[in-house]
XYZ file of C-alpha atoms in Angstrom:
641
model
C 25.947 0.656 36.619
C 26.494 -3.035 35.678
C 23.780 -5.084 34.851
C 22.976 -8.448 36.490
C 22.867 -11.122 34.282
C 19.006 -11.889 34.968
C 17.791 -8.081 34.612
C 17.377 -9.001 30.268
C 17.243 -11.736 28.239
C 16.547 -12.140 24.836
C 15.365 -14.804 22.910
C 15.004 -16.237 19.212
C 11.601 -18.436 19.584
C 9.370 -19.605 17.274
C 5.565 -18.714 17.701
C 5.114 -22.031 19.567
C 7.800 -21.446 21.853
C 7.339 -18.003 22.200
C 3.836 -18.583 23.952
C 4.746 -21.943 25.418
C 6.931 -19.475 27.442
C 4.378 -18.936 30.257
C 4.189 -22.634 31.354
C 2.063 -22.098 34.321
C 2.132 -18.653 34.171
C -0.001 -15.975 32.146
C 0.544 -13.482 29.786
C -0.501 -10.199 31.470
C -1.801 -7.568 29.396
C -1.054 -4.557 32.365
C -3.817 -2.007 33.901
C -1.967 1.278 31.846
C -1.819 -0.895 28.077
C -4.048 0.910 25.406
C -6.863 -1.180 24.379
C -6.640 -4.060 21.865
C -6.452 -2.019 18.316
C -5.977 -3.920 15.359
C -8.219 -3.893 12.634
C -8.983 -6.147 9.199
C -5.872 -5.040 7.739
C -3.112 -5.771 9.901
C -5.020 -9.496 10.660
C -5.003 -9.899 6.436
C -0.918 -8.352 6.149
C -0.470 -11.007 8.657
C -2.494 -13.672 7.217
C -0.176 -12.699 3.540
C 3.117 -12.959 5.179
C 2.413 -16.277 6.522
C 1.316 -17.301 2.860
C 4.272 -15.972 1.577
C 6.437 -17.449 4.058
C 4.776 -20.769 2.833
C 5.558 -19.829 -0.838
C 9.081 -19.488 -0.344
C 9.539 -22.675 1.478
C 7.731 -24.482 -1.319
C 9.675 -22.426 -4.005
C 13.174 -23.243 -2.544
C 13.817 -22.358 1.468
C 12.549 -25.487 2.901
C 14.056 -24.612 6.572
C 13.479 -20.535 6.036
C 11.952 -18.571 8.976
C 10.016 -15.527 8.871
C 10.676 -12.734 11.642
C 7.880 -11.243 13.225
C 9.572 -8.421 15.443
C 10.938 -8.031 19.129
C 8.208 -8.561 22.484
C 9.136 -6.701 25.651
C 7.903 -9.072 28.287
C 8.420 -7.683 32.347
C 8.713 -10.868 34.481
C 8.493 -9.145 37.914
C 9.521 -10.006 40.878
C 7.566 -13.351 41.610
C 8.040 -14.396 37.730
C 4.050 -15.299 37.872
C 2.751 -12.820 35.340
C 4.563 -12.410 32.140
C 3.762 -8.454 31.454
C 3.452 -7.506 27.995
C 5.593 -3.972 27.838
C 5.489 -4.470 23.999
C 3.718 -6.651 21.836
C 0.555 -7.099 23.240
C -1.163 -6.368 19.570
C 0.814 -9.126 18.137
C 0.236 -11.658 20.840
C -3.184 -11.238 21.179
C -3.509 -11.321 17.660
C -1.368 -14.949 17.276
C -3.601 -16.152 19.972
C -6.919 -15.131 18.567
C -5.186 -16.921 15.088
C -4.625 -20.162 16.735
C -7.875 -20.169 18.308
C -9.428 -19.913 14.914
C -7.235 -22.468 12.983
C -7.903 -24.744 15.921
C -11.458 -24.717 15.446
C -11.618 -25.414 11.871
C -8.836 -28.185 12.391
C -11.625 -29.572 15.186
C -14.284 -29.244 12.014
C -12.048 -30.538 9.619
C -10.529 -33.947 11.696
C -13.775 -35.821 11.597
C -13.528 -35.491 7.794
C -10.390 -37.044 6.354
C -10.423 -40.665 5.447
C -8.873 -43.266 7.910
C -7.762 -44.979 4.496
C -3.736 -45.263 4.421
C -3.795 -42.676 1.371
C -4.596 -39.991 3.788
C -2.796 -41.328 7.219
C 0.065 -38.588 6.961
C -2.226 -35.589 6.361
C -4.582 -37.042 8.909
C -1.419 -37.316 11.641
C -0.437 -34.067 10.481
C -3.713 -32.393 11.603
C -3.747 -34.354 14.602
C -0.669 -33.078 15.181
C -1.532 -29.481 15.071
C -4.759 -29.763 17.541
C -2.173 -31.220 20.217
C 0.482 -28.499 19.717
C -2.185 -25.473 19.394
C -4.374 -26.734 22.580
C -0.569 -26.872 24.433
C 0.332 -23.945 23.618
C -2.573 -21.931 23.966
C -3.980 -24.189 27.226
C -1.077 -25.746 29.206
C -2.684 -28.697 28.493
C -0.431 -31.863 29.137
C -0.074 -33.787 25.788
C -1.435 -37.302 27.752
C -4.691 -35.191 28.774
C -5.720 -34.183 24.991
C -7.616 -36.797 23.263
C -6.572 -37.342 19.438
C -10.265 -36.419 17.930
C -11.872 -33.820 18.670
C -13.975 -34.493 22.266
C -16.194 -30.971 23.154
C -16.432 -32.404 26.670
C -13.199 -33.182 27.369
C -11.808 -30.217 25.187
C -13.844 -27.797 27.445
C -12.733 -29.286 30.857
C -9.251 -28.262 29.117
C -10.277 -25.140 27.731
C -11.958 -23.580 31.062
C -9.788 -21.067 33.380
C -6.622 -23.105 32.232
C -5.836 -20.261 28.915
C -2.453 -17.986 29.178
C -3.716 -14.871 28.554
C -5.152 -12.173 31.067
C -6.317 -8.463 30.592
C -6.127 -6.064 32.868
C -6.403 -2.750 30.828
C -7.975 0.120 32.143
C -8.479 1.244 29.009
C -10.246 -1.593 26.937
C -13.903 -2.092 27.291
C -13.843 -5.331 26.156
C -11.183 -6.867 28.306
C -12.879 -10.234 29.033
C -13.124 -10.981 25.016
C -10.224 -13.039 24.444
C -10.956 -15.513 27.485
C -14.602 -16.024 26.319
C -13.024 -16.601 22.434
C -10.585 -19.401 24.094
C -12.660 -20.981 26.433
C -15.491 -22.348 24.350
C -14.791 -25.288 21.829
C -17.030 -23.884 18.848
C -17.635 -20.782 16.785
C -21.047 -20.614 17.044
C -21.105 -20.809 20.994
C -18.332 -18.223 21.124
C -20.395 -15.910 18.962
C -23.321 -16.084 21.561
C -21.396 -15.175 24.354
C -19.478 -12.616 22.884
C -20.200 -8.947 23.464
C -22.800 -7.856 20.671
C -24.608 -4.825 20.461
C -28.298 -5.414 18.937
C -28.758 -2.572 17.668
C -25.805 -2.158 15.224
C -25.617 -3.280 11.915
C -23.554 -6.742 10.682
C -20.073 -6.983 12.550
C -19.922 -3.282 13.733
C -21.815 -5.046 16.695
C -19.057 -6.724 17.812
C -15.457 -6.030 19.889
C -12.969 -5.673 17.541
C -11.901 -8.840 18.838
C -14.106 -11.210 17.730
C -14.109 -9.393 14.099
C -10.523 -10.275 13.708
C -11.409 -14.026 14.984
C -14.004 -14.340 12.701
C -11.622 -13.023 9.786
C -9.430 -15.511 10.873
C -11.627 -18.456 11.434
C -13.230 -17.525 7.603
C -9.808 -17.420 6.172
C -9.342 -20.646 7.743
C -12.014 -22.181 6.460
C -11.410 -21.732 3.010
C -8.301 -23.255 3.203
C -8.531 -27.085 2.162
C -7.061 -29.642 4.795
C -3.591 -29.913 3.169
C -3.673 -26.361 3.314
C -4.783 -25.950 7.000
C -2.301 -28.252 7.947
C 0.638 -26.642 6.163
C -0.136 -23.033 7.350
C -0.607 -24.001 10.709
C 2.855 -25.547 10.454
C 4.293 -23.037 9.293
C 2.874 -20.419 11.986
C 3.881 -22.229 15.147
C 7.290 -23.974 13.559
C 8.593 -21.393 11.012
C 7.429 -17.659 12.482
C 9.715 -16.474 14.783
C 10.139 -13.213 17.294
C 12.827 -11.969 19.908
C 11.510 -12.505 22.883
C 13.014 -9.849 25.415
C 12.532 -10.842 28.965
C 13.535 -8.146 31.573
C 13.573 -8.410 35.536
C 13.314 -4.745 35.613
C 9.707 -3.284 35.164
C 12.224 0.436 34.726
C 14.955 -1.221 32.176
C 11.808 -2.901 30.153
C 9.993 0.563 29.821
C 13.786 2.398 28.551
C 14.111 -0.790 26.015
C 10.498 -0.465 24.652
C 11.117 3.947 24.765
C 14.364 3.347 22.658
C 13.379 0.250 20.499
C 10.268 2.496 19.443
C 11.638 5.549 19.527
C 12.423 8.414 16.833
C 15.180 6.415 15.261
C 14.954 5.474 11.765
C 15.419 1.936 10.264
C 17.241 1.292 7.428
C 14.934 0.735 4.795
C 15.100 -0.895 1.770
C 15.590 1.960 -0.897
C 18.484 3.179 1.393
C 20.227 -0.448 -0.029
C 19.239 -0.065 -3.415
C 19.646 3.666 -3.149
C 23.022 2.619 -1.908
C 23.789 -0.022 -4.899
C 23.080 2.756 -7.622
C 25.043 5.156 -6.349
C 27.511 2.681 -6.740
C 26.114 1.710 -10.243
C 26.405 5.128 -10.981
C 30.516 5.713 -9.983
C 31.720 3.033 -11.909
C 29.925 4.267 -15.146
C 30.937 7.816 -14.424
C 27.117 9.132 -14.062
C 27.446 10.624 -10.708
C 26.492 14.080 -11.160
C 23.578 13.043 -13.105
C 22.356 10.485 -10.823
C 22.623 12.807 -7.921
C 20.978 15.759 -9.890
C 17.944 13.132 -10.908
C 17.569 11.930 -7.058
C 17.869 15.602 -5.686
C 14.474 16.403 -7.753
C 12.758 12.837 -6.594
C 13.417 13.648 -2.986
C 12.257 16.900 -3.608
C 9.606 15.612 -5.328
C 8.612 12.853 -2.372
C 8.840 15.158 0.286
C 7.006 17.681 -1.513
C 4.295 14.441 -1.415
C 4.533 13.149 1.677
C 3.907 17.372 2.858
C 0.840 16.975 1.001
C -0.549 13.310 2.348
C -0.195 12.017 -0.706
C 2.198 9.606 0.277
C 1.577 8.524 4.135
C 4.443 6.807 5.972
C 3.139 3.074 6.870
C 5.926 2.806 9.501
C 5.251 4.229 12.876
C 8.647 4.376 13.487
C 9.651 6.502 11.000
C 10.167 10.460 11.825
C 7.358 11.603 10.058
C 9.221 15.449 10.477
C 12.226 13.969 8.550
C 10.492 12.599 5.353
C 11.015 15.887 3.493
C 14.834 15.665 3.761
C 15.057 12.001 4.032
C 11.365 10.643 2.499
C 10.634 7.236 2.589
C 11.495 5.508 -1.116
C 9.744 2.165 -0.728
C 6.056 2.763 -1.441
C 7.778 4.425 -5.033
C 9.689 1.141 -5.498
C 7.039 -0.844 -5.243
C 4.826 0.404 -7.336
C 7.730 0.428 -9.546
C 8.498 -2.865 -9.594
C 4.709 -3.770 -9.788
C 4.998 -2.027 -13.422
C 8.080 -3.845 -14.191
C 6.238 -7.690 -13.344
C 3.232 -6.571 -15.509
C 6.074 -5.409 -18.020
C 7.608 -8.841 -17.803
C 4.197 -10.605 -17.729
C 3.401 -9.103 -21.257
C 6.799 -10.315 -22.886
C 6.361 -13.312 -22.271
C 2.600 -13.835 -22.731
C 2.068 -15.191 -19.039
C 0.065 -14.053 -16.381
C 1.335 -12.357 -13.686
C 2.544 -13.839 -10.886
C 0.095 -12.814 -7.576
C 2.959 -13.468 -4.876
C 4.923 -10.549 -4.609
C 8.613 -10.464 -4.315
C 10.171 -8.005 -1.567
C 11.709 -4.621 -3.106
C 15.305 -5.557 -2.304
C 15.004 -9.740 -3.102
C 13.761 -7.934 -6.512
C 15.807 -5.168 -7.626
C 19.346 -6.355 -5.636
C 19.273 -10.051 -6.071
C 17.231 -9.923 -9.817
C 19.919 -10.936 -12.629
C 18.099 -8.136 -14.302
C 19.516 -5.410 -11.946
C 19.006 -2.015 -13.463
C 21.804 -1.295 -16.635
C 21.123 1.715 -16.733
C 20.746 3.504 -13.714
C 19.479 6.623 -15.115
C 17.046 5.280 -16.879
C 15.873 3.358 -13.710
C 16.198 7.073 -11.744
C 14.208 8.840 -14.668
C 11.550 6.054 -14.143
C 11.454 7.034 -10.520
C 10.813 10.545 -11.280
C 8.276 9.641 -13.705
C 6.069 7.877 -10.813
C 6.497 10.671 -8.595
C 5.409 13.434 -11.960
C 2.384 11.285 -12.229
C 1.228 11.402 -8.379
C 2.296 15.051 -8.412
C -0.832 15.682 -11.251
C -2.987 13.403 -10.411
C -2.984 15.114 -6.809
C -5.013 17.504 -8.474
C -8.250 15.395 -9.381
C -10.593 15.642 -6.400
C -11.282 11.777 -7.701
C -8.193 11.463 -6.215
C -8.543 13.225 -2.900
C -11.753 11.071 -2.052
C -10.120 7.731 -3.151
C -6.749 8.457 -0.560
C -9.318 8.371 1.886
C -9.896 4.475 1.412
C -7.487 1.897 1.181
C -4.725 2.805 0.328
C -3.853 -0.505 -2.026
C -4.746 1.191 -5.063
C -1.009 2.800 -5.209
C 0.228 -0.208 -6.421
C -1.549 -0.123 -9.573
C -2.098 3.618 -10.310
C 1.135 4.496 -12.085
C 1.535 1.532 -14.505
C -1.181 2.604 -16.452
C 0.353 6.457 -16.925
C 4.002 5.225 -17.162
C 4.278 4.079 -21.402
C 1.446 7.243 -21.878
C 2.980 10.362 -20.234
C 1.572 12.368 -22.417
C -1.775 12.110 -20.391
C 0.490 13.991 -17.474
C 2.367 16.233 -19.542
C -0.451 17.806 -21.727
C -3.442 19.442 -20.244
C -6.440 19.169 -22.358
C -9.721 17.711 -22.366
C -9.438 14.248 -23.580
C -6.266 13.337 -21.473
C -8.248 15.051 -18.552
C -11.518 12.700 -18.660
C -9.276 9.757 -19.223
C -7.396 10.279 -15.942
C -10.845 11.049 -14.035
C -12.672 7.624 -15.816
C -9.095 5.858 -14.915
C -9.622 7.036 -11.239
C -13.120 6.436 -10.907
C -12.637 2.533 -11.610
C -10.175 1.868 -8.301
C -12.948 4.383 -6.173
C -15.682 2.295 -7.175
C -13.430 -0.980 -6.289
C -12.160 0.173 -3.279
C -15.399 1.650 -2.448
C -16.388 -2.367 -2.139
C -13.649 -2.872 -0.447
C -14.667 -0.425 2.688
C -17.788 -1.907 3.005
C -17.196 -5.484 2.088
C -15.493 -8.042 5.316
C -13.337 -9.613 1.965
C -9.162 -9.466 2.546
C -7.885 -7.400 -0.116
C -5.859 -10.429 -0.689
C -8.672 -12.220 -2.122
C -9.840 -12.806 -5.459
C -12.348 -10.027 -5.191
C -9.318 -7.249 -4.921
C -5.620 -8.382 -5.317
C -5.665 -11.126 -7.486
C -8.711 -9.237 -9.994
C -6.507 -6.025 -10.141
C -2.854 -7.627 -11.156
C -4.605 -9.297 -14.023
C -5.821 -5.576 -14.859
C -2.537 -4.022 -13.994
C -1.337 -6.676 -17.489
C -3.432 -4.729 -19.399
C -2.841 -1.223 -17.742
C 1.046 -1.640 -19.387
C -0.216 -2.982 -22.791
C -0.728 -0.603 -25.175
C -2.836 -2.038 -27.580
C -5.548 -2.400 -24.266
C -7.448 1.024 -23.978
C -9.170 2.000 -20.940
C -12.922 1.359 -22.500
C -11.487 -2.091 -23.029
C -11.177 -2.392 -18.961
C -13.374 -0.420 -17.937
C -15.555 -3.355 -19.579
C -13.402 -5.666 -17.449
C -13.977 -3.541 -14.228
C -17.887 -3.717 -15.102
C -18.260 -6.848 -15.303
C -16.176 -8.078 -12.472
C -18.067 -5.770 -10.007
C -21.602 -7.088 -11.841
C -20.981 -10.407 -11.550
C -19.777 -10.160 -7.713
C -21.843 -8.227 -6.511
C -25.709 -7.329 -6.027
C -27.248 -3.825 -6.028
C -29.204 -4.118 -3.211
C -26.750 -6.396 -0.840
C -24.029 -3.038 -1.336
C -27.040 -1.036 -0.466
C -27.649 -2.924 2.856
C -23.602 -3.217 2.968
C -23.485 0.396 2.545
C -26.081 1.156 5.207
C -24.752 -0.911 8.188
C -20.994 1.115 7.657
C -19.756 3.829 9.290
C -16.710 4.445 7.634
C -15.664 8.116 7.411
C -14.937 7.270 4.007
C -18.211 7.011 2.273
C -19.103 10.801 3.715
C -16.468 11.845 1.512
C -17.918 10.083 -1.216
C -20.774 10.472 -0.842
C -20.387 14.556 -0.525
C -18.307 14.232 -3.926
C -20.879 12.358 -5.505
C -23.761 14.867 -4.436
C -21.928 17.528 -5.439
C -21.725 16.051 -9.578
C -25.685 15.418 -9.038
C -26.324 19.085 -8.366
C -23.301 19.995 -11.017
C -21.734 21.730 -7.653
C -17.748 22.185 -8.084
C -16.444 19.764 -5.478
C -13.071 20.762 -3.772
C -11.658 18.844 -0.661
C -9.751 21.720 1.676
C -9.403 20.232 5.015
C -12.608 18.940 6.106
C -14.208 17.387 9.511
C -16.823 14.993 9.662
C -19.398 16.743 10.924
C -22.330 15.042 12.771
C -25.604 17.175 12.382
C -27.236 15.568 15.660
C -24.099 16.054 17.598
C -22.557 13.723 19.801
C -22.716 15.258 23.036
C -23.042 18.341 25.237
C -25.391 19.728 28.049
C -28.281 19.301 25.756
C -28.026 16.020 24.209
C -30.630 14.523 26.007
C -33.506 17.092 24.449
C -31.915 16.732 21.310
C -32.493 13.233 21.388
C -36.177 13.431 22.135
C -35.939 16.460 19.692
C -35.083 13.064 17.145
C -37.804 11.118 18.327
C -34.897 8.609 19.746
C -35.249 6.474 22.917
C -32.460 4.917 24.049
C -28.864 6.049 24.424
C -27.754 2.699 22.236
C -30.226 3.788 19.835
C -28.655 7.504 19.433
C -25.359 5.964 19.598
C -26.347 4.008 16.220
C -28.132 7.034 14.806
C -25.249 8.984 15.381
C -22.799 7.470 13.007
C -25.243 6.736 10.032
C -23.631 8.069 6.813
C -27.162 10.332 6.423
C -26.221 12.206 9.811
C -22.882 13.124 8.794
C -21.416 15.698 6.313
C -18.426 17.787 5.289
C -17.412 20.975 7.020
C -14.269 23.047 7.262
C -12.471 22.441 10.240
C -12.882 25.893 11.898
C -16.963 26.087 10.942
C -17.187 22.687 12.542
C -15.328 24.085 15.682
C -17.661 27.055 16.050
C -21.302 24.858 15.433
C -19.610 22.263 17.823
C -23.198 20.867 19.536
C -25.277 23.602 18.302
C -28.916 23.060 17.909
C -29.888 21.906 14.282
C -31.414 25.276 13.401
C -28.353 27.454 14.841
C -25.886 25.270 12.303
C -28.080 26.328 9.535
C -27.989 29.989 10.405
C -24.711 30.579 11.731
C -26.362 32.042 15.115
C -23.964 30.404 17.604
C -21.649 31.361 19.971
C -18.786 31.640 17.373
C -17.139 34.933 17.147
C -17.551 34.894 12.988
C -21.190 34.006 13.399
C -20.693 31.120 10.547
C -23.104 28.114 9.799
C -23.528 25.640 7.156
C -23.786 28.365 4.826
C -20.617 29.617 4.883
C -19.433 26.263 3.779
C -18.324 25.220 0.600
C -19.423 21.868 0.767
C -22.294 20.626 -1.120
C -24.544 19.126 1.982
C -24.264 21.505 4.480
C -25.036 24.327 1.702
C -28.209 22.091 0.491
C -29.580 21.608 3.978
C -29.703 25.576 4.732
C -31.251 26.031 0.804
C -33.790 23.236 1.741
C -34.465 24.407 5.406
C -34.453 28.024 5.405
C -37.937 28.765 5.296
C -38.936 26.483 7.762
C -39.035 28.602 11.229
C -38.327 25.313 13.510
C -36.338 22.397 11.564
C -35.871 19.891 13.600
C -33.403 16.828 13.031
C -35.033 13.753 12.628
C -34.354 9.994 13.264
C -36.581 9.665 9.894
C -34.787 11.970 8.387
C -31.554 10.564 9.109
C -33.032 7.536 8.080
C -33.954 8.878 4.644
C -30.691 10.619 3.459
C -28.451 7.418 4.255
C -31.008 5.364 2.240
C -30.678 8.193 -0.669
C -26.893 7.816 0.365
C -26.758 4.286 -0.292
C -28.297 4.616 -3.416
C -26.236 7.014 -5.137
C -23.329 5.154 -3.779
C -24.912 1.801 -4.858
C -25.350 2.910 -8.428
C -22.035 4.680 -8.774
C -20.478 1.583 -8.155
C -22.495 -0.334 -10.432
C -21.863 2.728 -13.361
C -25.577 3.214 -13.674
């Protein structure tokens, strides 16, 4: 069937343009959309690849663009409501952006000299307020005054914004309009959904977290700065826009556009390019033999969640015959900089090339591609042993950032992954233990990663990691005293407290267990919640608690002292089991198990502790008590006391 020429079309726009699109219509985010769902670390990947886009305009790409993907918009048949069919994440999350870097432009206006040194930076900004409040407003440039005017800006501001949720599925629906139509942060926080009972931001939508990681980034951005990255957002960021007249043909584009296919990635290129490498120097049947054991190797990793694919695109049940290179190559070519770095006594450079801008287009391009294949393999040997420290197991459960650095410390000393004995076996476990404790800061800390806390600290480490004459005491020292002169004890403790990251269960289970010398092994676990979530009899176990309100339970609930590890199929059969029936096993499972069938230290400690008491009951108090004993075994591993 032909097409008519107005049932699609797409669109190069820039950010600007894209959402100047709706003139005086709306962005629609439909009734059947999944909530809004992204979290602190797509907001800081997005916040780096604007900064990075900046970077290479200053280096040498003065007109370069940076693509941000494809949007599926459904016009409909009046053309009034611009339906987002995909890329409502991304939309919302430019919008939320703009909002924040418009506010801190307002802040930072009334600040800049009117002296002629600082006209052009003060036009600039100027500049930015008018295009951000058009675009995100439909404000007429004539109507927006040149300083910043709350009265006016609000007249502006109210019921005039271009987006609209409709979800079914997102509690929070109404966030964004509140977030656009106030004129500071502090009134928008007010209004904003908060839960009182909650600890620090886990009161709040996960919309107005990712403004407020927005509006902080802003803020520490000086107003040269804030004026060149807001540039470079609405002028240089681009997407396809994809407009369709055809809710049916919009739905089939979006189905096949995020389908099962697999994109070409980067290590199929430079896969591609050594291959070649390889034919003209006659190495063929070595280089295949080499890359037969790495994808072996790979799959054999990604099997084991060792390696998790960051695409959602990708096939996850083809990575064992076709697993995804790039996570290897980068932390390969993370070795390679620090390498580099050491030669020539500089540090290391913290903006980081992309894998095929670095190994296709460097004049160094791998000689020898053998060597370059072995190296490979090496990176893969070392995640293949070090899959066997639990150390490891707990830290995969955290950010998963670390990867970068891990093998360019075993790389130049394979000898600690080729020869099992003592020595080399508490070096790898003290080498682990420093990124768990990091990244343990990183969980509970609202810090990017790309800040100076995380990113930058670590690939000044990773310098040392790849010098020889640096042994680990030497930075562990370094690791020490970064994390001591940071930090506080007791702010992690509160920190630590107020999170309910899955994360710090396993953690804290692995740390329990080398309190009680307990041999700690992670096989499949659930988070088990010993005052369970729900069921018939949730309201007596409540009041069993000595808890009031259903908000209060709610926050009770997820406290790192009410949860523990237990195999999946124990956890199954206690399901919402009364506190005494977990410890016993006497539930209506048909292998009669409990938490002392388990071979995880918690669940075994509460049945040793509890087992002579006829009625245990759960407590709010004593929930209250094991995430304070929690927080400070957490707290002190981190500080290596």
């Amino acid at each position: 069937m032909d097409i008519m020429d107005n049932d699609i079309k797409p669109e190069l726009c820039t950010i600007e343009n894209y959402l100047k699109t709706v003139q005086k219509r709306t962005f629609l985010v439909p009734e059947y959309q999944r909530a809004y769902v992204w979290k602190k670390e797509h907001c800081d990947k997005l916040w780096s690849d604007i900064e990075a886009q900046i970077n290479r305009q200053t280096e040498n790409e003065k007109d370069s663009n940076y693509f941000f993907g494809t949007v599926i918009i459904n016009c409909g048949d009046q053309n009034k409501e611009l339906a987002l069919i995909d890329g409502q994440q991304r939309t919302t999350t430019f919008i939320l952006l703009l909002k924040a870097l418009l506010l801190n432009i307002n802040d930072t206006i009334p600040k800049i000299k009117t002296d002629e040194e600082s006209a052009t930076l003060l036009r600039g900004l100027k500049k930015r307020r008018t295009t951000i409040i058009e675009t995100l407003y439909r404000a007429d440039t004539d109507d927006i005054e040149e300083y910043p005017n709350p009265q006016k800006d609000k007249i502006i501001q109210k019921d005039t914004s271009i987006y609209k949720n409709q979800s079914c599925n997102d509690e929070f629906k109404d966030e964004v309009q509140k977030i656009l139509e106030n004129t500071t942060y502090d009134e928008i926080k007010k209004l904003v959904f908060h839960n009182p009972e909650a600890k620090e931001d886990n009161k709040y939508s996960q919309y107005f977290k990712n403004f407020k990681f927005f509006y902080d980034k802003a803020k520490e951005l000086s107003a040269p700065e804030l004026n060149k990255f807001t540039k470079v957002l609405t002028g240089n960021c681009q997407i396809i826009q994809i407009k369709s007249w055809n809710f049916d043909q919009a739905v089939n584009m979006f189905n096949s556009l995020n389908g099962d296919g697999e994109p070409l990635r980067d290590s199929d290129i430079i896969f591609a390019k050594l291959y070649s490498e390889a034919l003209s120097k006659n190495q063929k049947d070595s280089f295949l033999k080499i890359w037969k054991d790495n994808r072996e190797k790979l799959g054999n990793l990604y099997k084991r969640k060792i390696f998790i694919p960051s695409n959602s695109r990708i096939n996850k049940n083809l990575l064992d015959k076709n697993p995804d290179f790039d996570p290897v190559l980068d932390q390969y070519m993370f070795y390679l900089r620090a390498k580099k770095a050491v030669s020539d006594g500089v540090e290391l450079d913290t903006t980081t090339p992309g894998l095929r801008n670095f190994f296709s287009n460097n004049v160094n391009y791998p000689n020898n591609v053998l060597d370059f294949s072995n190296k490979i393999l090496n990176i893969l040997e070392v995640w293949e042993k070090l899959s066997n420290y639990n150390t490891l197991c707990v830290l995969l459960k955290f950010n998963q950032n670390f990867k970068h650095f891990i093998p360019s410390y075993f790389l130049d000393k394979l000898y600690l992954i080729q020869n099992d004995n003592e020595a080399n076996d508490k070096e790898i476990n003290n080498f682990l233990n420093l990124f768990l404790r990091l990244f343990t800061l990183y969980e509970i800390d609202e810090k990017s990663y790309s800040s100076g806390l995380f990113k930058t600290f670590l690939l000044k480490r990773q310098v040392q990691f790849v010098n020889n004459n640096i042994n680990l005491q030497e930075i562990s020292n370094e690791f020490d005293k970064h994390i001591k002169g940071k930090w506080d004890i007791e702010t992690v403790k509160k920190l630590i407290y107020s999170c309910t990251s899955d994360a710090l269960v396993f953690l804290n289970d692995f740390l329990f267990a080398k309190e009680i010398n307990y041999k700690f092994v992670i096989s499949q676990p659930e988070i088990e919640h010993i005052m369970c979530r729900c069921g018939r009899n949730s309201k007596t176990v409540r009041d069993n608690a000595n808890i009031k309100s259903e908000n209060e339970f709610k926050n009770y609930l997820n406290m790192l002292g009410n949860k523990i590890l237990l195999e999946l199929e124990i956890n199954r059969g206690v399901g919402n089991a009364w506190f005494k029936s977990k410890l016993t096993g006497t539930v209506s499972d048909e292998n009669n198990r409990g938490y002392g069938d388990s071979i995880y230290p918690f669940a075994r400690y509460l049945v040793d502790k509890y087992k002579s008491v006829e009625s245990p009951q759960w407590t709010k108090e004593l929930i209250e008590e094991y995430t304070e004993k929690a927080c400070d075994r957490i707290a002190k591993f981190i500080f290596n006391i």
